[in-house]
Coordinates of C-alpha atoms in Angstrom, one line a residue:
Chain A
X239 CA 30.9 -15.0 -72.9
X240 CA 31.9 -18.3 -74.6
X241 CA 35.5 -17.2 -74.5
X242 CA 35.1 -16.4 -70.8
X243 CA 33.7 -19.9 -70.0
X244 CA 36.5 -21.5 -72.0
X245 CA 39.0 -19.4 -70.0
X246 CA 37.4 -20.5 -66.7
X247 CA 37.5 -24.2 -67.8
X248 CA 41.2 -23.9 -68.7
X249 CA 42.0 -22.3 -65.3
X250 CA 40.0 -25.0 -63.6
X251 CA 42.1 -27.6 -65.4
X252 CA 45.2 -25.8 -64.2
X253 CA 43.9 -25.9 -60.6
X254 CA 43.3 -29.6 -60.8
X255 CA 46.8 -30.1 -62.3
X256 CA 48.3 -28.3 -59.4
X257 CA 46.3 -30.5 -57.1
X258 CA 47.8 -33.6 -58.7
X259 CA 51.3 -32.3 -57.9
X260 CA 50.3 -31.7 -54.3
X261 CA 48.7 -35.2 -54.1
X262 CA 51.9 -36.8 -55.3
X263 CA 54.0 -34.9 -52.8
X264 CA 51.5 -35.7 -50.0
X265 CA 53.0 -39.1 -49.3
X266 CA 56.4 -37.6 -48.9
X267 CA 55.2 -34.8 -46.6
X268 CA 54.2 -37.3 -43.9
X269 CA 57.3 -37.9 -41.7
X270 CA 58.8 -41.4 -41.8
X271 CA 58.6 -44.0 -44.5
X272 CA 55.1 -44.2 -45.9
X273 CA 55.1 -47.9 -46.5
X274 CA 56.3 -48.6 -43.0
X275 CA 53.5 -46.3 -41.6
X276 CA 50.9 -48.0 -43.8
X277 CA 51.7 -51.4 -42.3
X278 CA 52.7 -50.2 -38.9
X279 CA 49.8 -52.1 -37.2
X280 CA 50.2 -55.4 -39.0
X281 CA 53.0 -57.4 -37.5
X282 CA 52.9 -60.1 -40.1
X283 CA 54.2 -58.1 -43.0
X284 CA 57.6 -59.3 -44.1
X285 CA 60.4 -56.9 -45.4
X286 CA 59.9 -58.6 -48.9
X287 CA 56.2 -57.6 -48.9
X288 CA 57.1 -54.1 -48.0
X289 CA 59.6 -53.8 -50.8
X290 CA 57.0 -55.2 -53.2
X291 CA 54.4 -52.6 -52.1
X292 CA 57.1 -49.9 -52.4
X293 CA 57.8 -50.8 -56.0
X294 CA 54.2 -51.3 -56.8
X295 CA 53.5 -47.7 -55.6
X296 CA 56.6 -46.6 -57.4
X297 CA 58.0 -45.1 -54.2
X298 CA 61.5 -46.5 -55.0
X299 CA 61.9 -44.1 -57.9
X300 CA 62.7 -40.4 -58.0
X301 CA 59.8 -38.1 -57.2
X302 CA 59.5 -36.6 -60.7
X303 CA 59.2 -40.1 -62.2
X304 CA 56.6 -41.0 -59.5
X305 CA 54.7 -37.9 -60.6
X306 CA 54.7 -38.8 -64.3
X307 CA 53.7 -42.3 -63.5
X308 CA 50.8 -41.1 -61.4
X309 CA 49.7 -38.6 -64.0
X310 CA 49.9 -41.2 -66.7
X311 CA 47.7 -43.5 -64.7
X312 CA 45.0 -41.1 -63.7
X313 CA 44.8 -39.8 -67.2
X314 CA 43.8 -43.3 -68.2
X315 CA 41.3 -43.3 -65.3
X316 CA 43.4 -45.5 -63.1
X317 CA 43.5 -44.1 -59.6
X318 CA 45.2 -47.2 -58.2
X319 CA 43.8 -49.8 -55.8
X320 CA 43.3 -49.7 -52.1
X321 CA 46.1 -51.0 -49.9
X322 CA 43.9 -53.6 -48.3
X323 CA 41.5 -55.6 -50.5
X324 CA 42.9 -54.2 -53.8
X325 CA 39.7 -52.5 -54.8
X326 CA 39.9 -49.9 -57.6
X327 CA 39.9 -46.5 -55.9
X328 CA 38.0 -44.6 -58.6
X329 CA 35.2 -47.1 -58.6
X330 CA 35.0 -46.9 -54.8
X331 CA 34.8 -43.1 -54.9
X332 CA 32.4 -42.8 -57.8
X333 CA 29.9 -45.2 -56.2
X334 CA 29.8 -43.0 -53.1
X335 CA 30.1 -39.6 -54.8
X336 CA 26.3 -39.4 -55.7
X337 CA 25.5 -40.0 -52.0
X338 CA 27.7 -37.1 -50.9
X339 CA 26.4 -34.8 -53.7
X340 CA 22.8 -35.7 -52.7
X341 CA 23.6 -34.8 -49.1
X342 CA 25.3 -31.5 -49.9
X343 CA 22.6 -30.5 -52.3
X344 CA 19.8 -31.2 -49.9
X345 CA 21.7 -29.4 -47.2
X346 CA 22.1 -26.4 -49.6
X347 CA 18.4 -26.4 -50.3
X348 CA 17.7 -26.3 -46.5
X349 CA 20.2 -23.6 -46.1
X350 CA 18.5 -21.5 -48.8
X351 CA 15.0 -22.1 -47.6
X352 CA 15.8 -21.3 -44.0
X353 CA 18.7 -18.8 -44.2
X354 CA 17.5 -16.4 -46.9
X355 CA 13.9 -15.7 -45.5
X356 CA 15.3 -15.3 -41.9
X357 CA 17.9 -12.8 -43.1
X358 CA 15.4 -11.0 -45.2
X359 CA 12.9 -10.5 -42.4
X360 CA 15.5 -9.6 -39.9
X361 CA 16.7 -6.8 -42.3
X362 CA 13.2 -5.6 -43.1
X363 CA 12.4 -5.5 -39.3
X364 CA 15.8 -4.2 -38.3
X365 CA 16.2 -3.0 -34.8
X366 CA 13.0 -4.8 -33.6
X367 CA 12.8 -7.7 -31.2
X368 CA 12.2 -10.0 -34.2
X369 CA 15.5 -9.0 -35.7
X370 CA 17.3 -9.4 -32.4
X371 CA 15.9 -12.8 -31.7
X372 CA 16.5 -14.1 -35.2
X373 CA 20.1 -13.0 -35.2
X374 CA 20.7 -14.3 -31.7
X375 CA 19.4 -17.6 -33.0
X376 CA 21.7 -17.4 -35.9
X377 CA 24.7 -16.8 -33.6
X378 CA 23.8 -19.9 -31.6
X379 CA 23.3 -21.8 -34.9
X380 CA 26.8 -20.8 -36.1
X381 CA 28.3 -21.8 -32.7
X382 CA 26.9 -25.3 -32.4
X383 CA 29.3 -27.9 -33.8
X384 CA 27.6 -30.0 -36.5
X385 CA 28.5 -33.3 -35.0
X386 CA 26.8 -32.3 -31.7
X387 CA 23.7 -31.0 -33.5
X388 CA 23.7 -34.3 -35.5
X389 CA 23.8 -36.4 -32.3
X390 CA 21.1 -34.3 -30.7
X391 CA 18.8 -34.5 -33.7
X392 CA 19.4 -38.2 -33.8
X393 CA 18.6 -38.5 -30.1
X394 CA 15.3 -36.6 -30.4
X395 CA 14.0 -37.8 -33.8
X396 CA 15.4 -41.3 -34.1
X397 CA 15.7 -42.5 -30.5
X398 CA 13.1 -40.6 -28.6
X399 CA 10.4 -40.1 -31.2
X400 CA 11.3 -42.9 -33.5
X401 CA 10.3 -40.9 -36.5
X402 CA 13.5 -41.4 -38.5
X403 CA 16.0 -44.2 -38.8
X404 CA 19.4 -43.7 -37.1
X405 CA 21.4 -44.7 -40.1
X406 CA 21.1 -46.3 -43.5
X407 CA 21.1 -45.3 -47.2
X408 CA 17.6 -44.6 -48.4
X409 CA 15.8 -41.2 -48.7
X410 CA 14.5 -41.2 -45.2
X411 CA 18.1 -41.5 -43.9
X412 CA 19.0 -38.4 -45.8
X413 CA 16.8 -36.1 -43.8
X414 CA 18.7 -35.9 -40.6
X415 CA 22.2 -35.4 -42.0
X416 CA 20.9 -32.9 -44.5
X417 CA 19.1 -30.9 -41.8
X418 CA 22.2 -31.1 -39.6
X419 CA 24.5 -29.8 -42.3
X420 CA 21.9 -27.3 -43.7
X421 CA 21.0 -25.6 -40.4
X422 CA 24.5 -24.8 -39.4
X423 CA 25.1 -23.1 -42.8
X424 CA 21.6 -21.5 -42.7
X425 CA 22.7 -19.6 -39.7
X426 CA 25.7 -18.1 -41.5
X427 CA 23.6 -17.4 -44.6
X428 CA 20.9 -15.6 -42.7
X429 CA 23.5 -13.2 -41.2
X430 CA 24.9 -12.5 -44.6
X431 CA 21.5 -12.1 -46.2
X432 CA 20.6 -9.7 -43.5
X433 CA 23.6 -7.4 -44.0
X434 CA 23.2 -7.7 -47.7
X435 CA 19.6 -6.7 -47.6
X436 CA 20.2 -3.9 -45.1
X437 CA 22.5 -2.4 -47.7
X438 CA 20.0 -2.9 -50.5
X439 CA 17.1 -1.5 -48.5
X440 CA 18.9 1.8 -48.0
X441 CA 19.7 2.2 -51.7
X442 CA 18.4 5.1 -53.8
X443 CA 16.6 2.8 -56.2
X444 CA 14.4 1.5 -53.4
X445 CA 13.2 5.1 -52.9
X446 CA 12.6 5.4 -56.6
X447 CA 10.5 2.2 -56.6
X448 CA 8.4 3.5 -53.8
X449 CA 8.1 6.9 -55.5
X450 CA 6.5 5.1 -58.4
X451 CA 3.6 4.0 -56.2
X452 CA 4.4 0.3 -56.2
X453 CA 3.0 -1.8 -53.4
X454 CA 5.5 -2.7 -50.7
X455 CA 5.5 -6.4 -51.6
X456 CA 6.4 -5.6 -55.2
X457 CA 9.1 -3.2 -54.0
X458 CA 10.6 -5.9 -51.9
X459 CA 10.3 -8.9 -54.2
X460 CA 11.2 -7.2 -57.4
X461 CA 13.7 -4.5 -56.4
X462 CA 15.2 -5.6 -53.2
X463 CA 15.4 -9.4 -53.3
X464 CA 17.3 -9.8 -56.5
X465 CA 19.9 -7.2 -55.6
X466 CA 20.3 -8.7 -52.2
X467 CA 20.8 -12.2 -53.5
X468 CA 23.9 -11.3 -55.5
X469 CA 26.0 -11.6 -52.4
X470 CA 24.1 -14.5 -51.1
X471 CA 24.5 -16.6 -54.2
X472 CA 28.3 -15.9 -54.0
X473 CA 28.2 -17.2 -50.4
X474 CA 26.0 -20.2 -51.2
X475 CA 28.7 -21.3 -53.8
X476 CA 31.4 -21.2 -51.1
X477 CA 29.0 -22.9 -48.7
X478 CA 28.4 -25.7 -51.1
X479 CA 32.1 -26.5 -51.0
X480 CA 32.2 -26.2 -47.2
X481 CA 29.2 -28.6 -47.2
X482 CA 31.1 -31.1 -49.2
X483 CA 33.8 -30.8 -46.5
X484 CA 31.3 -30.6 -43.6
X485 CA 29.8 -33.7 -45.1
X486 CA 32.9 -35.6 -43.9
X487 CA 31.9 -35.1 -40.3
X488 CA 28.2 -35.5 -40.7
X489 CA 28.5 -38.6 -42.9
X490 CA 30.4 -40.2 -40.1
X491 CA 27.9 -39.3 -37.4
X492 CA 25.0 -40.7 -39.4
X493 CA 27.0 -43.5 -41.1
X494 CA 26.0 -42.0 -44.5
X495 CA 27.9 -43.9 -47.2
X496 CA 29.5 -41.0 -49.0
X497 CA 33.0 -40.1 -50.0
X498 CA 33.6 -38.2 -46.7
X499 CA 33.1 -41.3 -44.7
X500 CA 35.4 -43.2 -47.1
X501 CA 38.0 -40.5 -46.7
X502 CA 38.0 -40.8 -42.9
X503 CA 38.3 -44.6 -43.1
X504 CA 41.2 -44.3 -45.5
X505 CA 43.0 -41.8 -43.3
X506 CA 42.7 -44.1 -40.4
X507 CA 44.0 -47.0 -42.5
X508 CA 46.8 -44.9 -44.1
X509 CA 45.3 -45.8 -47.5
X510 CA 47.2 -43.3 -49.6
X511 CA 45.8 -44.2 -53.0
X512 CA 42.3 -43.7 -51.7
X513 CA 43.2 -40.4 -49.9
X514 CA 44.8 -39.1 -53.1
X515 CA 41.8 -40.1 -55.2
X516 CA 39.5 -38.4 -52.7
X517 CA 41.4 -35.2 -52.8
X518 CA 41.4 -35.1 -56.6
X519 CA 37.7 -35.9 -56.9
X520 CA 37.0 -33.2 -54.2
X521 CA 39.1 -30.6 -56.0
X522 CA 37.3 -31.4 -59.3
X523 CA 33.9 -30.9 -57.7
X524 CA 34.9 -27.6 -56.2
X525 CA 36.3 -26.4 -59.5
X526 CA 33.2 -27.4 -61.4
X527 CA 30.9 -25.7 -58.9
X528 CA 32.8 -22.5 -59.0
X529 CA 32.6 -22.4 -62.8
X530 CA 28.8 -23.0 -62.7
X531 CA 28.5 -20.2 -60.2
X532 CA 30.4 -17.7 -62.3
X533 CA 28.0 -18.4 -65.1
X534 CA 25.1 -18.0 -62.8
X535 CA 26.3 -14.5 -61.8
X536 CA 25.9 -13.2 -65.3
X537 CA 22.3 -14.2 -65.2
X538 CA 21.6 -12.6 -61.8
X539 CA 23.7 -9.4 -62.2
X540 CA 23.6 -8.0 -65.7
X541 CA 26.4 -5.5 -64.8
X542 CA 28.9 -8.4 -64.9
X543 CA 29.9 -8.9 -68.5
X544 CA 32.8 -11.3 -69.0
X545 CA 34.8 -10.7 -72.1
Chain B
X45 CA -6.9 27.2 -55.3
X46 CA -3.2 26.2 -55.5
X47 CA -2.3 22.7 -56.8
X48 CA -0.2 22.0 -53.8
X49 CA -0.6 23.8 -50.5
X50 CA 1.7 22.9 -47.7
X51 CA 1.0 24.3 -44.2
X52 CA 3.2 24.2 -41.1
X53 CA 5.0 21.0 -42.2
X54 CA 7.3 19.6 -39.6
X55 CA 9.5 16.5 -39.9
X56 CA 11.7 15.0 -37.2
X57 CA 14.2 12.2 -37.2
X58 CA 14.5 10.3 -34.0
X59 CA 18.0 8.9 -33.9
X60 CA 20.2 7.3 -31.2
X61 CA 22.1 10.5 -30.8
X62 CA 19.2 12.9 -30.7
X63 CA 16.3 14.4 -32.5
X64 CA 17.1 15.9 -35.9
X65 CA 14.9 19.0 -36.7
X66 CA 14.9 18.3 -40.5
X67 CA 11.8 20.3 -41.6
X68 CA 10.6 23.2 -39.4
X69 CA 7.2 24.7 -39.8
X70 CA 7.4 24.9 -43.6
X71 CA 4.5 26.5 -45.5
X72 CA 4.4 27.1 -49.3
X73 CA 2.2 26.6 -52.2
X74 CA 2.6 25.7 -55.9
X75 CA 0.1 26.8 -58.5
X76 CA -1.1 24.9 -61.5
X77 CA 1.6 24.8 -64.2
X78 CA 4.0 26.9 -62.1
X79 CA 7.7 26.1 -61.8
X80 CA 9.0 26.6 -58.2
X81 CA 12.6 26.4 -57.4
X82 CA 13.8 25.4 -53.9
X83 CA 17.3 26.4 -53.2
X84 CA 19.5 25.9 -50.2
X85 CA 22.8 24.2 -49.2
X86 CA 23.2 20.5 -48.4
X87 CA 21.2 19.6 -45.2
X88 CA 18.9 22.7 -45.5
X89 CA 15.9 20.4 -45.6
X90 CA 14.8 20.9 -49.3
X91 CA 14.8 17.2 -50.1
X92 CA 13.4 16.2 -46.8
X93 CA 10.5 18.7 -47.3
X94 CA 9.6 17.1 -50.7
X95 CA 10.1 13.6 -49.4
X96 CA 7.7 14.4 -46.6
X97 CA 5.2 15.7 -49.1
X98 CA 5.4 12.4 -50.9
X99 CA 5.4 10.6 -47.6
X100 CA 8.7 8.9 -48.7
X101 CA 10.8 9.6 -45.6
X102 CA 12.0 6.4 -44.0
X103 CA 9.7 5.7 -41.0
X104 CA 11.3 5.1 -38.4
X105 CA 13.5 7.0 -37.7
X106 CA 11.7 9.8 -39.5
X107 CA 8.3 11.1 -38.6
X108 CA 6.1 13.9 -39.9
X109 CA 5.1 15.4 -36.6
X110 CA 2.8 18.2 -37.8
X111 CA 1.3 19.9 -40.8
X112 CA -1.0 19.6 -43.8
X113 CA -0.3 18.9 -47.4
X114 CA -3.3 19.7 -49.6
X115 CA -3.1 18.3 -53.1
X116 CA -6.1 18.4 -55.4
X117 CA -8.4 18.8 -52.5
X118 CA -7.1 16.1 -50.2
X119 CA -4.6 16.1 -47.4
X120 CA -1.8 13.7 -48.4
X121 CA -0.7 13.3 -44.8
X122 CA -4.2 11.8 -43.9
X123 CA -4.4 9.4 -46.8
X124 CA -4.1 5.6 -46.3
X125 CA -1.0 3.9 -47.7
X126 CA -2.8 2.4 -50.7
X127 CA -4.4 5.8 -51.4
X128 CA -1.0 7.7 -51.4
X129 CA 0.5 4.9 -53.6
X130 CA -2.2 5.6 -56.2
X131 CA -1.0 9.2 -56.4
X132 CA 2.7 8.5 -56.3
X133 CA 4.2 8.1 -59.8
X134 CA 0.8 8.9 -61.1
X135 CA -0.5 12.4 -60.2
X136 CA 2.8 13.4 -58.4
X137 CA 6.1 12.2 -59.6
X138 CA 9.5 12.6 -58.1
X139 CA 12.9 12.2 -59.9
X140 CA 16.1 12.0 -58.1
X141 CA 19.6 13.2 -58.1
X142 CA 22.0 10.5 -59.1
X143 CA 20.5 8.4 -61.9
X144 CA 23.2 5.8 -61.5
X145 CA 22.0 4.8 -58.0
X146 CA 18.4 5.8 -58.4
X147 CA 17.8 3.2 -61.1
X148 CA 17.8 -0.4 -60.2
X149 CA 21.0 -2.0 -61.7
X150 CA 19.6 -5.4 -62.2
X151 CA 16.3 -4.6 -64.0
X152 CA 16.0 -3.5 -67.7
X153 CA 14.8 0.0 -68.5
X154 CA 11.7 -1.6 -69.9
X155 CA 10.9 -3.3 -66.6
X156 CA 11.5 -0.1 -64.6
X157 CA 9.5 2.1 -67.0
X158 CA 6.5 -0.2 -67.5
X159 CA 5.9 -1.2 -63.9
X160 CA 4.4 2.1 -62.9
X161 CA 2.5 2.4 -66.2
X162 CA 1.0 -1.1 -65.6
X163 CA 0.1 -0.3 -62.0
X164 CA -1.5 3.1 -62.5
X165 CA -2.8 3.0 -66.1
X166 CA -3.9 -0.7 -66.0
X167 CA -2.3 -1.3 -69.4
X168 CA -1.3 -4.8 -70.5
X169 CA 2.3 -5.7 -71.2
X170 CA 2.3 -4.8 -74.9
X171 CA 0.5 -1.5 -74.5
X172 CA 2.7 -0.5 -71.5
X173 CA 5.8 -1.3 -73.6
X174 CA 4.5 0.9 -76.5
X175 CA 3.9 3.7 -74.0
X176 CA 7.4 3.3 -72.6
X177 CA 9.0 3.5 -76.0
X178 CA 7.0 6.6 -76.8
X179 CA 8.1 8.2 -73.5
X180 CA 11.8 7.4 -74.2
X181 CA 11.5 8.9 -77.7
X182 CA 9.8 11.9 -76.1
X183 CA 12.7 12.5 -73.7
X184 CA 15.2 12.3 -76.6
X185 CA 16.6 8.8 -76.3
X186 CA 17.7 7.6 -79.8
X187 CA 16.7 4.1 -81.0
X188 CA 14.3 3.8 -78.1
X189 CA 12.8 0.6 -79.4
X190 CA 16.2 -1.2 -79.1
X191 CA 17.5 0.6 -76.0
X192 CA 14.5 -0.2 -73.9
X193 CA 16.0 -3.7 -73.5
X194 CA 19.2 -2.3 -72.0
X195 CA 20.2 -2.0 -68.3
X196 CA 20.9 1.4 -66.7
X197 CA 24.7 0.8 -66.7
X198 CA 24.6 0.7 -70.5
X199 CA 23.5 4.3 -70.7
X200 CA 25.5 7.5 -70.1
X201 CA 24.8 9.8 -67.2
X202 CA 22.7 12.2 -69.2
X203 CA 20.8 9.4 -70.9
X204 CA 20.1 7.8 -67.5
X205 CA 18.6 11.0 -66.3
X206 CA 16.4 11.1 -69.4
X207 CA 15.3 7.6 -68.5
X208 CA 14.6 8.8 -65.0
X209 CA 12.5 11.7 -66.4
X210 CA 10.6 9.4 -68.7
X211 CA 9.8 7.3 -65.6
X212 CA 8.6 10.4 -63.8
X213 CA 6.3 11.4 -66.7
X214 CA 5.0 7.9 -67.3
X215 CA 1.5 8.6 -66.2
X216 CA 1.1 12.3 -67.1
X217 CA 1.6 13.8 -63.6
X218 CA 0.2 17.2 -62.5
X219 CA 3.2 17.8 -60.4
X220 CA 6.8 16.8 -61.1
X221 CA 9.3 17.1 -58.2
X222 CA 12.8 17.1 -59.4
X223 CA 15.3 16.6 -56.6
X224 CA 18.7 18.0 -57.9
X225 CA 18.3 16.1 -61.2
X226 CA 21.4 17.7 -62.8
X227 CA 23.8 17.8 -59.9
X228 CA 25.6 14.6 -60.9
X229 CA 25.9 15.7 -64.5
X230 CA 28.4 17.8 -66.3
X231 CA 27.5 21.3 -67.3
X232 CA 26.6 20.9 -70.9
X233 CA 24.4 17.9 -70.1
X234 CA 22.9 19.9 -67.2
X235 CA 21.7 22.5 -69.7
X236 CA 20.2 19.9 -71.9
X237 CA 18.2 18.4 -69.1
X238 CA 17.0 21.8 -68.0
X239 CA 15.8 22.5 -71.5
X240 CA 14.2 19.1 -71.7
X241 CA 12.2 19.7 -68.5
X242 CA 11.2 23.1 -69.6
X243 CA 9.9 21.8 -72.9
X244 CA 8.1 18.8 -71.3
X245 CA 6.5 21.1 -68.7
X246 CA 4.9 23.2 -71.5
X247 CA 3.8 20.2 -73.5
X248 CA 2.3 18.3 -70.5
X249 CA 0.9 21.3 -68.6
X250 CA 2.3 20.2 -65.3
X251 CA 3.7 22.1 -62.4
X252 CA 7.4 21.5 -61.5
X253 CA 9.2 21.8 -58.2
X254 CA 13.0 21.9 -58.9
X255 CA 15.2 21.4 -55.9
X256 CA 18.8 22.6 -56.3
X257 CA 21.7 24.1 -54.4
X258 CA 22.6 26.1 -57.5
X259 CA 20.7 29.4 -57.5
X260 CA 22.0 30.4 -61.0
X261 CA 20.5 27.2 -62.5
X262 CA 17.0 28.5 -61.6
X263 CA 17.5 31.7 -63.6
X264 CA 16.1 30.3 -66.8
X265 CA 13.7 27.9 -65.2
X266 CA 11.7 29.0 -62.2
X267 CA 8.8 31.3 -61.9
X268 CA 9.2 31.6 -58.1
X269 CA 12.0 30.7 -55.7
X270 CA 11.9 29.4 -52.1
X271 CA 15.2 29.8 -50.2
X272 CA 15.6 27.2 -47.4
X273 CA 18.0 27.3 -44.5
X274 CA 18.2 24.9 -41.5
X275 CA 14.9 23.3 -42.3
X276 CA 13.0 26.6 -42.8
X277 CA 11.9 28.7 -45.7
X278 CA 13.7 32.0 -45.1
X279 CA 12.6 33.8 -48.3
X280 CA 10.1 33.3 -51.0
X281 CA 9.8 35.6 -54.0
X282 CA 9.2 35.7 -57.8
X283 CA 12.5 35.0 -59.7
X284 CA 13.2 38.6 -60.9
X285 CA 12.3 40.0 -57.5
X286 CA 14.6 37.6 -55.7
X287 CA 17.6 38.3 -58.0
X288 CA 17.0 42.1 -58.0
X289 CA 16.1 42.7 -54.4
X290 CA 16.8 39.9 -52.0
X291 CA 15.7 40.8 -48.5
X292 CA 17.1 37.9 -46.4
X293 CA 20.9 38.2 -45.6
X294 CA 21.3 34.5 -46.5
X295 CA 19.8 35.0 -50.0
X296 CA 22.0 38.1 -50.4
X297 CA 25.0 36.0 -49.4
X298 CA 24.1 33.3 -51.9
X299 CA 23.8 35.9 -54.7
X300 CA 27.1 37.5 -53.9
X301 CA 28.8 34.1 -54.1
X302 CA 27.8 33.4 -57.7
X303 CA 30.3 34.3 -60.3
X304 CA 28.8 36.4 -63.1
X305 CA 30.0 36.7 -66.7
X306 CA 28.3 40.0 -67.4
X307 CA 30.3 41.9 -64.7
X308 CA 33.8 43.1 -64.2
X309 CA 36.4 40.4 -63.7
X310 CA 37.5 42.2 -60.5
X311 CA 34.1 41.7 -58.8
X312 CA 35.0 39.7 -55.8
X313 CA 33.1 36.5 -54.9
X314 CA 32.0 36.6 -51.3
X315 CA 31.4 33.2 -49.7
X316 CA 28.9 33.0 -46.8
X317 CA 31.1 32.6 -43.7
X318 CA 30.5 30.0 -41.1
X319 CA 28.6 26.7 -41.0
X320 CA 24.9 26.0 -40.9
X321 CA 23.6 25.0 -37.4
X322 CA 23.5 21.5 -36.2
X323 CA 19.9 20.3 -36.7
X324 CA 20.2 18.0 -33.7
X325 CA 20.9 21.0 -31.5
X326 CA 18.6 23.6 -33.0
X327 CA 19.5 27.1 -32.0
X328 CA 17.2 29.5 -30.2
X329 CA 16.2 32.5 -32.2
X330 CA 17.0 32.9 -35.9
X331 CA 19.1 29.9 -37.2
X332 CA 21.1 32.2 -39.4
X333 CA 22.0 34.6 -36.6
X334 CA 25.5 33.1 -36.0
X335 CA 26.5 33.7 -39.6
X336 CA 24.6 36.9 -40.3
X337 CA 26.4 40.3 -40.9
X338 CA 23.2 42.2 -40.1
X339 CA 22.5 40.5 -36.8
X340 CA 20.8 42.4 -34.0
X341 CA 20.0 41.4 -30.4
X342 CA 16.5 40.2 -31.2
X343 CA 17.8 37.6 -33.7
X344 CA 19.4 35.6 -30.9
X345 CA 16.2 35.3 -28.9
X346 CA 13.2 35.3 -31.3
X347 CA 12.9 33.2 -34.5
X348 CA 11.4 35.4 -37.2
X349 CA 8.4 33.9 -39.2
X350 CA 7.9 34.2 -42.9
X351 CA 6.1 37.5 -43.5
X352 CA 5.2 39.4 -46.6
X353 CA 7.5 42.3 -47.5
X354 CA 5.2 45.4 -47.1
X355 CA 5.2 46.7 -50.7
X356 CA 5.4 43.3 -52.5
X357 CA 2.6 40.9 -51.8
X358 CA 4.4 37.9 -53.4
X359 CA 7.6 38.4 -51.6
X360 CA 7.9 37.0 -48.1
X361 CA 11.0 36.9 -45.8
X362 CA 11.8 35.6 -42.4
X363 CA 14.1 38.2 -41.0
X364 CA 13.9 40.9 -38.3
X365 CA 16.3 43.2 -40.2
X366 CA 15.3 42.7 -43.9
X367 CA 18.3 44.5 -45.3
X368 CA 17.8 46.3 -48.6
X369 CA 19.4 43.8 -50.9
X370 CA 19.1 45.9 -54.1
X371 CA 21.2 48.6 -52.5
X372 CA 23.8 46.3 -51.3
X373 CA 24.2 44.6 -54.7
X374 CA 24.4 48.0 -56.3
X375 CA 27.1 49.2 -54.0
X376 CA 29.1 46.0 -54.6
X377 CA 28.8 46.5 -58.3
X378 CA 30.0 50.1 -58.1
X379 CA 33.0 49.2 -56.0
X380 CA 34.0 46.5 -58.6
X381 CA 33.9 49.1 -61.4

């Protein structure tokens, strides 16, 4: 087990390393001269200033040298500074990261609390009107774009009813973006839970449990749920990374001050150091979450033994 | 009074494609401490009959449409759900074919063994655990005290079936229904499991219903045999009688398709030609008529009911012709020599 975790951590580090290469190449993948593009909108920049920025970013050197420079800097915790304002990128990202994590985790909680029970009941009542209406609702939920759902929620609860603020950074402001992000994913999770539970409910061990004379609630909670959740936990892990991505849209709708919003701003401003830093931080979060999940599996499904 | 008395049991499955006639007017009984073998090919309704007795068929699409199942003086089909649950795993136990899929993969053997003990015998956790260890030792699992903490996948196929049997015996049942418990096991393990059940049956004074598609397996095990075909019992006889003088053409066909060690190598195995009928499109007349070498006109129009053979009160057969099985087997043997 310890060996397995160690192996996973090493492969995680490898993934992040590959990301650093991609991030370095990113600037060169965009057509045209990157520095020119960065300053395309500001007329006042002189050719001397452009050259200065170019050498500051190391763009006048060969690519491999650029890479080693970049690696050397990030290993020391230096992610560079923003193009405008010269703020340290890492600090900018780390200040906002907890906001994004809080949003994604609350959304994940909503996804679980809504999606899993809906899928479970739909499976248990398969073929009935309850099943059909829940799953129709789920299809609608999957189809609604999150920015539109966000705007609608904002319209109803903030503008019409005045219950919740439109934007801001305290706990009350978290509710609407988390619900927006959570519901869309709950729809997908409910469908997966349903199909996973349908499979479990038809298994032989369910018949064995009933043959023992156990009450139906015990049969479902002890024998069905845990088996059904194996697939669901797998999906929730993937969902969490999607949510980190989905957060980019939702953060912008609700002006939630997370790294997603920062990323969009940086993209509009062609702020390469910030975009690079964002991608690296994002990749790290995804890698960490997937390692945590793999460890969680062993706990849920004893058949998985990593060696 | 028999321990279990089933009368005119009928089970249907209402599917999108049509109605499946799974169990058709089945009547039989099991006496106290008797071992009854139910034999028939896949889809002949043997498992469905016993699942109906336990009221374990999935509803919907399944439905017990008719019949009476008397067990210890009460009709199981009339009991409330909580009342039937008090009997399941307690007075009547059922063990299943594939112990890999019939045990829950994510729960320890301890959890799966103790849950019925705790529900039915009202024991606390420690006492239930002691009982479970005792049961595992009883079914021949070495180092039971340690192994109880293991998960099903950590046991071999034969050991898993022993765990399954321990679960079935947890509350000292009066009747154990074994649904092809050895089919998924290899032959040597099969023999061990058969011996184990025989021993336990004697020790615990219980009756056993053993479902199988392997007629030869029952030779050392059963007191009486029921032969099922297309959801019906077509022949019912004491073991010796059935082997020596089968009176239903299907039973005769089954006996002739079993290889025997004590007879000449040349003796030819005769498979039963044809396929069993589609239970969704149940034939008029005798369901075996289409495959029967003794078929007469009446077989196509009238379905024979199970009736005692005149000179043998314990031997019943559902056939208009009732061929003399003993003579047929004798002739076949003579030709082989």
